Amino acid sequence: MTSKTALITGITGQDGSYLTELLLAKGYQVHGIVRRASTFNTQRIDHLYQDPHDPEARLFLHYGDLTDGTRMASLLEQICPDEVYHLAAQSHVRVSFDEPEFTGNATGLGTTRLLETIRVMGLPCRFYQASSSEMFGSAPPPQHEGTAFHPRSPYGVAKVYAYWATRNYREAYGMYAVNGILFNHESPRRGLTFVTRKVALAAARIKAGLQDEVHLGNLEARRDWGYAAEYVNAMWRMLQQDAPDDYVVATGTSCSVREFVAYCFAHVGLDWRNHVRFDERYLRPAEVDHLVGDASKAEQLLGWRPTVQAPELARLMVDAEVNALRTQCVPAQAHGPVLAAAGVAG
Ligand code: NAP
Ligand code: G4F
């Protein structure tokens, strides 16, 4: 067991919740930054909640927003973490076309705010940047650490900026700052407007007779889809090395959206062609056609290897939705309003 302290931005997100579980199990004291909202947004970590009055408590939450540099600085100074996992971002690619300025501010500049604070205060911490395969954009697959970036969205552009900011602080100031270039990773905790969770939920609801169809955009795009619970382990490993470096994290295989949809529907005995409708609002002004990661560097140097591929991922996500419906345990975000919102946010 370790006595280290970690700070996680984006602790309420998919990856933040799995990483928190991992770090608590390793004995870390974990601090997480939560956005103030008028409704609760901590559902993914509620099962980990610890009363801060308990002397044994090792999980602490703090209000903060990436766009508020003063608050980020005061939290870093107060917590003085050994390791910073910077996961927070406006992470939805389609939404980034609607909100490019906010995406640049939060997803791009947010990284610089943290790095500059760490530099100015001389904090002796290690820094993980949640970089993305979306940075590769139209670069042909397989993509690896040496592949030139060609982002295709404001989100991808912001992540490229943050990637280079991280490398620059490493090279200019000798900071232990790394980029984990993670390919798509999913789980039952995935946000409901990402395609895998949207489809897994729809398949379960259609099987249960709660709806009849689901509207989707481009079915031809190919993604390298892995399981989020496995990917956070690679993040942790990147901060335990002798020297900082950047790593691709991926399964090395890809399938199309269409194939993923077919896996989900087949798992509940349905033919997807009877239920999937096209809606152009889910198309993007520019698309990323084909992502497949070469994670051999992570395997060789970090000893990290994924075990879950897309077909199994689809099955476990659909099973989670079926079980949630069966036990009336409606997932954190209630279905009806979210499905309506998906019509806007996709
Ligand atoms: P996610 O589920 O969308 O979580 C994003 C987190 O960031 C949430 O906790 C969110 O808070 C927080 N956040 C958003 N804007 C913020 C702001 N202005 N200030 C403070 N917090 C803010 O994303 P994820 O799938 O866990 O991904 C984690 C990170 O990895 C993200 O940076 C993402 O871009 C990157 N990434 C993800 C993938 C993937 O396939 N999942 C692949 C490559 C890279 P709320 O809960 O309040 O919204
Ligand atoms: O699930 P998606 O929205 O994920 P996308 O755009 O690949 O981005 C995710 O992975 C990135 C890593 O490469 C992360 F950095 C990013 O934060 C995020 O986690 O869309 C996947 C594919 C796209 O080609 C999209 O056009 O599915 C296609 N798609 C088709 N119909 C749809 C839909 N996507 C969404 N969200 N909703 C649809 O109805």
Short mmCIF file of C-alpha atoms and ligand atoms in Angstrom, two decimals:
data_model
loop_
_atom_site.label_atom_id
_atom_site.label_comp_id
_atom_site.label_asym_id
_atom_site.label_seq_id
_atom_site.Cartn_x
_atom_site.Cartn_y
_atom_site.Cartn_z
CA MET A 1 0.00 0.00 0.00
CA THR A 2 1.17 3.49 -0.85
CA SER A 3 0.88 6.71 1.14
CA LYS A 4 0.74 8.86 -1.98
CA THR A 5 -1.76 11.59 -2.69
CA ALA A 6 -3.43 11.93 -6.09
CA LEU A 7 -5.49 14.74 -7.57
CA ILE A 8 -7.98 13.75 -10.28
CA THR A 9 -9.64 16.35 -12.46
CA GLY A 10 -12.74 14.88 -14.09
CA ILE A 11 -13.31 12.48 -11.19
CA THR A 12 -17.06 12.40 -11.93
CA GLY A 13 -16.48 11.13 -15.47
CA GLN A 14 -16.23 7.58 -16.78
CA ASP A 15 -12.46 7.31 -16.43
CA GLY A 16 -12.33 9.32 -13.21
CA SER A 17 -14.59 6.81 -11.49
CA TYR A 18 -12.54 3.76 -12.51
CA LEU A 19 -9.27 5.50 -11.69
CA THR A 20 -10.55 6.48 -8.26
CA GLU A 21 -11.41 2.84 -7.54
CA LEU A 22 -7.93 1.78 -8.65
CA LEU A 23 -6.06 4.39 -6.61
CA LEU A 24 -8.12 3.86 -3.45
CA ALA A 25 -7.42 0.12 -3.73
CA LYS A 26 -3.70 0.93 -3.92
CA GLY A 27 -3.90 2.97 -0.71
CA TYR A 28 -3.79 6.47 -2.22
CA GLN A 29 -5.43 9.48 -0.68
CA VAL A 30 -7.55 10.73 -3.58
CA HIS A 31 -8.73 14.29 -4.16
CA GLY A 32 -11.19 15.00 -6.95
CA ILE A 33 -12.44 18.16 -8.58
CA VAL A 34 -16.19 18.37 -9.08
CA ARG A 35 -18.12 21.02 -11.01
CA ARG A 36 -20.84 22.72 -9.07
CA ALA A 37 -24.17 21.92 -10.70
CA SER A 38 -27.78 22.45 -9.66
CA THR A 39 -28.29 18.69 -9.82
CA PHE A 40 -25.95 16.01 -8.49
CA ASN A 41 -23.24 14.95 -10.93
CA THR A 42 -21.39 12.48 -8.70
CA GLN A 43 -23.40 9.34 -9.55
CA ARG A 44 -20.39 7.49 -10.96
CA ILE A 45 -18.49 7.85 -7.69
CA ASP A 46 -21.32 7.76 -5.15
CA HIS A 47 -20.46 4.16 -4.29
CA LEU A 48 -16.99 5.36 -3.25
CA TYR A 49 -18.19 8.24 -1.06
CA GLN A 50 -16.48 8.59 2.31
CA ASP A 51 -17.60 10.92 5.06
CA PRO A 52 -14.82 13.53 5.24
CA HIS A 53 -15.32 13.64 9.04
CA ASP A 54 -14.19 10.02 9.23
CA PRO A 55 -10.50 10.06 10.29
CA GLU A 56 -9.95 7.07 7.97
CA ALA A 57 -11.40 8.88 4.93
CA ARG A 58 -9.14 8.83 1.86
CA LEU A 59 -11.46 10.36 -0.76
CA PHE A 60 -12.05 14.12 -0.78
CA LEU A 61 -14.03 16.20 -3.26
CA HIS A 62 -13.54 19.88 -4.05
CA TYR A 63 -15.56 22.24 -6.19
CA GLY A 64 -13.70 23.67 -9.15
CA ASP A 65 -13.81 24.37 -12.86
CA LEU A 66 -11.02 24.05 -15.41
CA THR A 67 -11.77 27.52 -16.74
CA ASP A 68 -11.10 29.04 -13.29
CA GLY A 69 -7.32 29.25 -13.10
CA THR A 70 -7.24 30.83 -9.66
CA ARG A 71 -9.22 27.97 -8.18
CA MET A 72 -7.06 25.36 -9.92
CA ALA A 73 -3.98 27.04 -8.46
CA SER A 74 -5.35 27.23 -4.91
CA LEU A 75 -6.41 23.58 -5.00
CA LEU A 76 -3.01 22.43 -6.26
CA GLU A 77 -1.28 24.45 -3.55
CA GLN A 78 -3.62 23.17 -0.82
CA ILE A 79 -3.51 19.48 -1.83
CA CYS A 80 0.12 19.36 -3.00
CA PRO A 81 -0.43 16.00 -4.72
CA ASP A 82 2.26 13.49 -5.66
CA GLU A 83 0.39 12.69 -8.86
CA VAL A 84 -2.07 14.72 -10.95
CA TYR A 85 -4.36 12.84 -13.34
CA HIS A 86 -5.79 15.50 -15.60
CA LEU A 87 -8.90 13.86 -17.06
CA ALA A 88 -11.39 16.73 -17.11
CA ALA A 89 -12.42 18.04 -20.52
CA GLN A 90 -15.34 18.89 -22.73
CA SER A 91 -14.95 15.43 -24.20
CA HIS A 92 -17.72 15.17 -26.81
CA VAL A 93 -16.48 15.53 -30.39
CA ARG A 94 -19.83 16.47 -31.96
CA VAL A 95 -20.51 19.04 -29.24
CA SER A 96 -17.09 20.60 -29.83
CA PHE A 97 -18.32 21.76 -33.26
CA ASP A 98 -21.15 23.59 -31.51
CA GLU A 99 -18.97 24.96 -28.69
CA PRO A 100 -15.48 25.36 -30.16
CA GLU A 101 -14.48 28.30 -27.97
CA PHE A 102 -15.51 26.66 -24.71
CA THR A 103 -13.86 23.41 -25.82
CA GLY A 104 -10.61 25.24 -26.51
CA ASN A 105 -10.78 26.96 -23.15
CA ALA A 106 -11.56 23.88 -21.06
CA THR A 107 -9.97 21.04 -23.03
CA GLY A 108 -6.95 22.96 -24.32
CA LEU A 109 -6.12 25.86 -21.99
CA GLY A 110 -7.22 23.90 -18.92
CA THR A 111 -4.06 21.82 -19.29
CA THR A 112 -1.82 24.88 -19.48
CA ARG A 113 -3.44 26.36 -16.36
CA LEU A 114 -2.50 23.25 -14.38
CA LEU A 115 1.00 22.87 -15.83
CA GLU A 116 1.86 26.54 -15.33
CA THR A 117 0.68 26.44 -11.72
CA ILE A 118 2.78 23.35 -11.04
CA ARG A 119 5.81 25.09 -12.61
CA VAL A 120 5.38 28.44 -10.87
CA MET A 121 4.78 26.87 -7.46
CA GLY A 122 7.54 24.34 -7.98
CA LEU A 123 5.25 21.49 -6.94
CA PRO A 124 7.08 18.16 -7.00
CA CYS A 125 4.26 16.24 -8.68
CA ARG A 126 3.91 13.99 -11.70
CA PHE A 127 1.35 14.99 -14.32
CA TYR A 128 -0.82 12.83 -16.59
CA GLN A 129 -2.51 14.43 -19.61
CA ALA A 130 -5.55 12.63 -21.05
CA SER A 131 -4.57 12.83 -24.70
CA SER A 132 -6.71 11.24 -27.37
CA SER A 133 -6.60 9.22 -30.56
CA GLU A 134 -8.88 11.94 -31.93
CA MET A 135 -5.62 13.92 -32.40
CA PHE A 136 -4.66 11.52 -35.22
CA GLY A 137 -7.83 12.39 -37.10
CA SER A 138 -7.29 11.55 -40.74
CA ALA A 139 -3.80 10.05 -40.32
CA PRO A 140 -3.93 6.51 -41.79
CA PRO A 141 -4.00 3.55 -39.37
CA PRO A 142 -2.40 1.98 -37.49
CA GLN A 143 -1.54 5.07 -35.45
CA HIS A 144 1.36 5.07 -32.97
CA GLU A 145 3.37 7.55 -30.90
CA GLY A 146 5.27 8.74 -33.99
CA THR A 147 2.24 9.27 -36.24
CA ALA A 148 1.72 12.90 -37.28
CA PHE A 149 -1.47 14.47 -35.94
CA HIS A 150 -4.23 15.68 -38.25
CA PRO A 151 -7.18 16.57 -36.00
CA ARG A 152 -10.66 16.80 -37.51
CA SER A 153 -12.64 18.59 -34.81
CA PRO A 154 -12.30 21.51 -32.37
CA TYR A 155 -11.98 18.84 -29.68
CA GLY A 156 -9.09 17.20 -31.56
CA VAL A 157 -7.43 20.57 -32.09
CA ALA A 158 -7.72 21.39 -28.37
CA LYS A 159 -6.24 18.01 -27.44
CA VAL A 160 -3.30 18.55 -29.82
CA TYR A 161 -2.62 21.89 -28.10
CA ALA A 162 -2.76 20.22 -24.67
CA TYR A 163 -0.53 17.37 -25.88
CA TRP A 164 2.16 19.80 -27.00
CA ALA A 165 1.80 21.89 -23.86
CA THR A 166 2.51 18.75 -21.83
CA ARG A 167 5.55 17.85 -23.94
CA ASN A 168 6.79 21.41 -23.83
CA TYR A 169 6.69 21.59 -20.01
CA ARG A 170 8.55 18.29 -19.92
CA GLU A 171 11.23 19.42 -22.37
CA ALA A 172 11.55 23.04 -21.21
CA TYR A 173 11.34 22.59 -17.43
CA GLY A 174 12.17 18.93 -16.90
CA MET A 175 8.76 18.21 -15.43
CA TYR A 176 7.50 14.64 -15.12
CA ALA A 177 4.59 15.21 -17.52
CA VAL A 178 3.23 12.47 -19.78
CA ASN A 179 0.64 12.03 -22.49
CA GLY A 180 -1.50 8.92 -22.47
CA ILE A 181 -2.85 8.77 -26.03
CA LEU A 182 -5.88 6.64 -25.39
CA PHE A 183 -8.06 5.23 -28.13
CA ASN A 184 -11.81 4.97 -27.55
CA HIS A 185 -12.65 3.16 -24.34
CA GLU A 186 -16.14 2.42 -23.15
CA SER A 187 -18.07 0.84 -20.31
CA PRO A 188 -21.49 0.78 -18.67
CA ARG A 189 -20.41 4.12 -17.13
CA ARG A 190 -19.92 5.78 -20.52
CA GLY A 191 -21.88 8.97 -21.11
CA LEU A 192 -25.23 8.29 -22.77
CA THR A 193 -24.53 10.43 -25.84
CA PHE A 194 -21.48 8.45 -26.97
CA VAL A 195 -22.40 5.93 -29.61
CA THR A 196 -21.58 2.68 -27.76
CA ARG A 197 -23.64 3.48 -24.67
CA LYS A 198 -26.43 5.01 -26.73
CA VAL A 199 -26.71 1.80 -28.75
CA ALA A 200 -26.31 -0.58 -25.78
CA LEU A 201 -29.10 1.23 -23.93
CA ALA A 202 -31.33 1.32 -27.02
CA ALA A 203 -30.88 -2.42 -27.64
CA ALA A 204 -31.88 -3.20 -24.05
CA ARG A 205 -34.87 -0.84 -24.09
CA ILE A 206 -36.11 -2.11 -27.47
CA LYS A 207 -35.84 -5.69 -26.21
CA ALA A 208 -37.86 -4.67 -23.13
CA GLY A 209 -40.52 -3.05 -25.30
CA LEU A 210 -39.77 0.45 -24.00
CA GLN A 211 -38.91 1.94 -27.40
CA ASP A 212 -38.83 0.74 -30.98
CA GLU A 213 -36.04 2.57 -32.75
CA VAL A 214 -32.84 4.54 -32.30
CA HIS A 215 -31.50 7.32 -34.52
CA LEU A 216 -27.84 7.29 -35.48
CA GLY A 217 -25.47 9.11 -37.84
CA ASN A 218 -22.45 7.69 -39.65
CA LEU A 219 -22.29 3.90 -39.35
CA GLU A 220 -19.13 3.48 -41.43
CA ALA A 221 -16.57 5.05 -39.08
CA ARG A 222 -14.21 2.54 -37.52
CA ARG A 223 -12.94 2.79 -33.96
CA ASP A 224 -10.50 0.88 -31.78
CA TRP A 225 -12.85 0.27 -28.84
CA GLY A 226 -11.48 -1.01 -25.53
CA TYR A 227 -12.76 -1.37 -21.98
CA ALA A 228 -12.31 1.71 -19.77
CA ALA A 229 -11.75 -0.25 -16.56
CA GLU A 230 -8.57 -1.69 -18.11
CA TYR A 231 -7.33 1.61 -19.54
CA VAL A 232 -7.04 3.50 -16.24
CA ASN A 233 -4.41 0.97 -15.18
CA ALA A 234 -2.23 2.16 -18.06
CA MET A 235 -2.60 5.76 -16.83
CA TRP A 236 -1.33 4.78 -13.41
CA ARG A 237 1.59 2.82 -14.88
CA MET A 238 2.69 5.85 -16.91
CA LEU A 239 3.25 7.81 -13.70
CA GLN A 240 5.29 5.02 -12.05
CA GLN A 241 8.16 4.94 -14.59
CA ASP A 242 11.73 6.20 -14.05
CA ALA A 243 11.35 8.77 -16.81
CA PRO A 244 8.34 10.54 -18.34
CA ASP A 245 7.24 9.52 -21.83
CA ASP A 246 4.15 9.35 -24.05
CA TYR A 247 2.23 6.15 -24.78
CA VAL A 248 -0.54 4.94 -27.08
CA VAL A 249 -3.13 2.80 -25.31
CA ALA A 250 -5.37 0.72 -27.58
CA THR A 251 -6.51 -2.81 -28.44
CA GLY A 252 -4.93 -2.89 -31.91
CA THR A 253 -8.20 -3.91 -33.56
CA SER A 254 -11.12 -1.92 -34.90
CA CYS A 255 -14.70 -2.38 -35.98
CA SER A 256 -17.25 -0.09 -37.60
CA VAL A 257 -20.12 1.58 -35.78
CA ARG A 258 -22.38 -0.68 -37.86
CA GLU A 259 -20.60 -3.81 -36.57
CA PHE A 260 -20.77 -2.59 -32.97
CA VAL A 261 -24.49 -1.96 -33.39
CA ALA A 262 -24.93 -5.48 -34.79
CA TYR A 263 -23.06 -7.00 -31.81
CA CYS A 264 -25.34 -5.16 -29.35
CA PHE A 265 -28.61 -6.04 -31.03
CA ALA A 266 -27.63 -9.65 -31.73
CA HIS A 267 -26.85 -10.10 -28.03
CA VAL A 268 -30.52 -9.54 -27.20
CA GLY A 269 -31.73 -11.53 -30.22
CA LEU A 270 -32.70 -8.57 -32.41
CA ASP A 271 -31.88 -7.62 -36.00
CA TRP A 272 -30.54 -4.05 -35.82
CA ARG A 273 -31.79 -3.26 -39.33
CA ASN A 274 -35.36 -3.30 -38.04
CA HIS A 275 -34.64 -0.64 -35.42
CA VAL A 276 -31.86 1.76 -36.50
CA ARG A 277 -32.86 4.94 -38.34
CA PHE A 278 -30.58 7.53 -39.88
CA ASP A 279 -30.58 11.11 -38.57
CA GLU A 280 -28.24 13.60 -40.19
CA ARG A 281 -28.01 15.69 -37.02
CA TYR A 282 -25.58 13.09 -35.69
CA LEU A 283 -23.18 13.61 -38.57
CA ARG A 284 -20.12 15.78 -37.96
CA PRO A 285 -18.82 18.55 -40.26
CA ALA A 286 -15.62 16.47 -40.53
CA GLU A 287 -15.34 12.82 -39.54
CA VAL A 288 -12.51 10.62 -38.33
CA ASP A 289 -12.88 7.54 -40.49
CA HIS A 290 -10.52 4.95 -39.10
CA LEU A 291 -8.65 4.66 -35.81
CA VAL A 292 -6.57 1.62 -34.87
CA GLY A 293 -3.86 1.99 -32.26
CA ASP A 294 -0.48 0.33 -32.11
CA ALA A 295 0.10 0.00 -28.36
CA SER A 296 3.26 -2.11 -28.57
CA LYS A 297 5.30 0.55 -26.72
CA ALA A 298 2.88 0.44 -23.75
CA GLU A 299 3.02 -3.35 -23.77
CA GLN A 300 6.83 -3.45 -23.85
CA LEU A 301 7.62 -0.63 -21.41
CA LEU A 302 4.57 -0.53 -19.14
CA GLY A 303 3.67 -4.22 -19.26
CA TRP A 304 0.11 -3.19 -20.11
CA ARG A 305 -2.10 -5.30 -22.34
CA PRO A 306 -5.89 -5.16 -22.87
CA THR A 307 -8.05 -8.27 -22.70
CA VAL A 308 -11.47 -7.01 -23.82
CA GLN A 309 -12.22 -6.51 -27.53
CA ALA A 310 -15.28 -4.91 -29.15
CA PRO A 311 -17.61 -7.96 -29.33
CA GLU A 312 -17.17 -8.72 -25.61
CA LEU A 313 -17.38 -5.02 -24.79
CA ALA A 314 -20.72 -4.78 -26.60
CA ARG A 315 -22.04 -7.79 -24.69
CA LEU A 316 -20.99 -6.51 -21.28
CA MET A 317 -22.46 -3.06 -21.97
CA VAL A 318 -25.79 -4.50 -23.14
CA ASP A 319 -25.89 -6.88 -20.15
CA ALA A 320 -25.43 -3.93 -17.80
CA GLU A 321 -28.37 -2.09 -19.38
CA VAL A 322 -30.58 -5.19 -19.33
CA ASN A 323 -29.78 -5.77 -15.65
CA ALA A 324 -30.37 -2.11 -14.79
CA LEU A 325 -33.79 -2.23 -16.45
CA ARG A 326 -34.63 -5.53 -14.78
CA THR A 327 -33.78 -4.27 -11.30
CA GLN A 328 -35.46 -0.93 -12.00
CA CYS A 329 -32.09 0.59 -11.19
CA VAL A 330 -32.25 3.35 -13.75
CA PRO A 331 -28.64 4.40 -14.42
CA ALA A 332 -27.45 7.64 -12.95
CA GLN A 333 -28.81 9.76 -15.75
CA ALA A 334 -32.55 9.05 -16.13
CA HIS A 335 -33.43 7.63 -19.53
CA GLY A 336 -36.23 9.82 -20.82
CA PRO A 337 -34.66 13.26 -20.47
CA VAL A 338 -31.31 11.98 -21.63
CA LEU A 339 -32.72 10.45 -24.77
CA ALA A 340 -34.36 13.77 -25.50
CA ALA A 341 -31.06 15.53 -24.86
CA ALA A 342 -29.32 13.07 -27.16
CA GLY A 343 -31.38 14.59 -29.93
CA VAL A 344 -29.45 17.79 -29.37
CA ALA A 345 -26.06 16.61 -28.24
CA GLY A 346 -25.77 13.34 -30.16
P1 NAP B 1 -16.22 12.12 -19.49
O1 NAP B 1 -16.96 10.92 -18.98
O2 NAP B 1 -16.90 13.04 -20.44
O3 NAP B 1 -15.76 12.96 -18.19
C1 NAP B 1 -15.27 14.27 -18.33
C2 NAP B 1 -15.03 14.83 -16.95
O4 NAP B 1 -14.56 16.18 -17.08
C3 NAP B 1 -16.30 14.90 -16.07
O5 NAP B 1 -15.94 14.65 -14.74
C4 NAP B 1 -16.73 16.34 -16.25
O6 NAP B 1 -17.51 16.83 -15.18
C5 NAP B 1 -15.36 17.02 -16.24
N1 NAP B 1 -15.39 18.36 -16.81
C6 NAP B 1 -15.83 18.74 -18.03
N2 NAP B 1 -15.68 20.07 -18.18
C7 NAP B 1 -15.14 20.53 -17.03
C8 NAP B 1 -14.75 21.82 -16.56
N3 NAP B 1 -14.90 22.92 -17.31
N4 NAP B 1 -14.23 21.92 -15.34
C9 NAP B 1 -14.08 20.83 -14.53
N5 NAP B 1 -14.43 19.59 -14.92
C10 NAP B 1 -14.95 19.45 -16.16
O7 NAP B 1 -14.85 11.70 -20.15
P2 NAP B 1 -14.04 10.31 -20.04
O8 NAP B 1 -14.54 9.38 -21.09
O9 NAP B 1 -13.98 9.87 -18.63
O10 NAP B 1 -12.59 10.77 -20.53
C11 NAP B 1 -11.64 11.29 -19.61
C12 NAP B 1 -10.62 12.11 -20.37
O11 NAP B 1 -9.99 11.30 -21.34
C13 NAP B 1 -11.19 13.30 -21.13
O12 NAP B 1 -10.22 14.33 -21.11
C14 NAP B 1 -11.35 12.79 -22.54
O13 NAP B 1 -11.30 13.85 -23.47
C15 NAP B 1 -10.14 11.87 -22.64
N6 NAP B 1 -10.24 10.75 -23.55
C16 NAP B 1 -11.32 9.91 -23.47
C17 NAP B 1 -11.40 8.81 -24.31
C18 NAP B 1 -12.55 7.85 -24.25
O14 NAP B 1 -12.70 7.07 -25.21
N7 NAP B 1 -13.31 7.83 -23.17
C19 NAP B 1 -10.35 8.58 -25.23
C20 NAP B 1 -9.26 9.45 -25.26
C21 NAP B 1 -9.21 10.52 -24.40
P3 NAP B 1 -19.13 16.60 -15.19
O15 NAP B 1 -19.33 15.20 -14.67
O16 NAP B 1 -19.61 17.66 -14.27
O17 NAP B 1 -19.60 16.75 -16.60
O1 G4F B 2 -18.96 7.65 -29.55
P1 G4F B 2 -18.48 8.83 -30.29
O2 G4F B 2 -19.15 10.13 -30.06
O3 G4F B 2 -16.91 8.91 -29.99
P2 G4F B 2 -15.72 9.69 -30.72
O4 G4F B 2 -16.21 10.80 -31.57
O5 G4F B 2 -14.86 8.66 -31.39
O6 G4F B 2 -14.95 10.35 -29.49
C1 G4F B 2 -14.65 9.59 -28.32
O7 G4F B 2 -13.40 8.95 -28.49
C2 G4F B 2 -12.27 9.84 -28.58
C3 G4F B 2 -11.03 8.97 -28.78
O8 G4F B 2 -10.79 8.78 -30.15
C4 G4F B 2 -12.20 10.65 -27.30
F1 G4F B 2 -11.10 11.44 -27.32
C5 G4F B 2 -13.46 11.48 -27.16
O9 G4F B 2 -13.39 12.20 -25.93
C6 G4F B 2 -14.66 10.53 -27.12
O10 G4F B 2 -14.57 9.78 -25.94
O11 G4F B 2 -18.54 8.55 -31.86
C7 G4F B 2 -17.94 7.40 -32.44
C8 G4F B 2 -18.36 7.30 -33.89
C9 G4F B 2 -18.17 8.59 -34.68
O12 G4F B 2 -17.61 8.28 -35.93
C10 G4F B 2 -19.58 9.13 -34.88
O13 G4F B 2 -19.76 9.90 -36.07
O14 G4F B 2 -19.76 7.02 -33.93
C11 G4F B 2 -20.34 7.83 -34.93
N1 G4F B 2 -21.78 7.95 -34.62
C12 G4F B 2 -22.80 7.52 -35.42
N2 G4F B 2 -23.98 7.82 -34.88
C13 G4F B 2 -22.31 8.54 -33.54
C14 G4F B 2 -23.71 8.46 -33.70
N3 G4F B 2 -21.75 9.12 -32.47
C15 G4F B 2 -22.56 9.62 -31.50
N4 G4F B 2 -22.01 10.18 -30.40
N5 G4F B 2 -23.94 9.56 -31.62
C16 G4F B 2 -24.56 8.99 -32.70
O15 G4F B 2 -25.78 8.95 -32.78
#
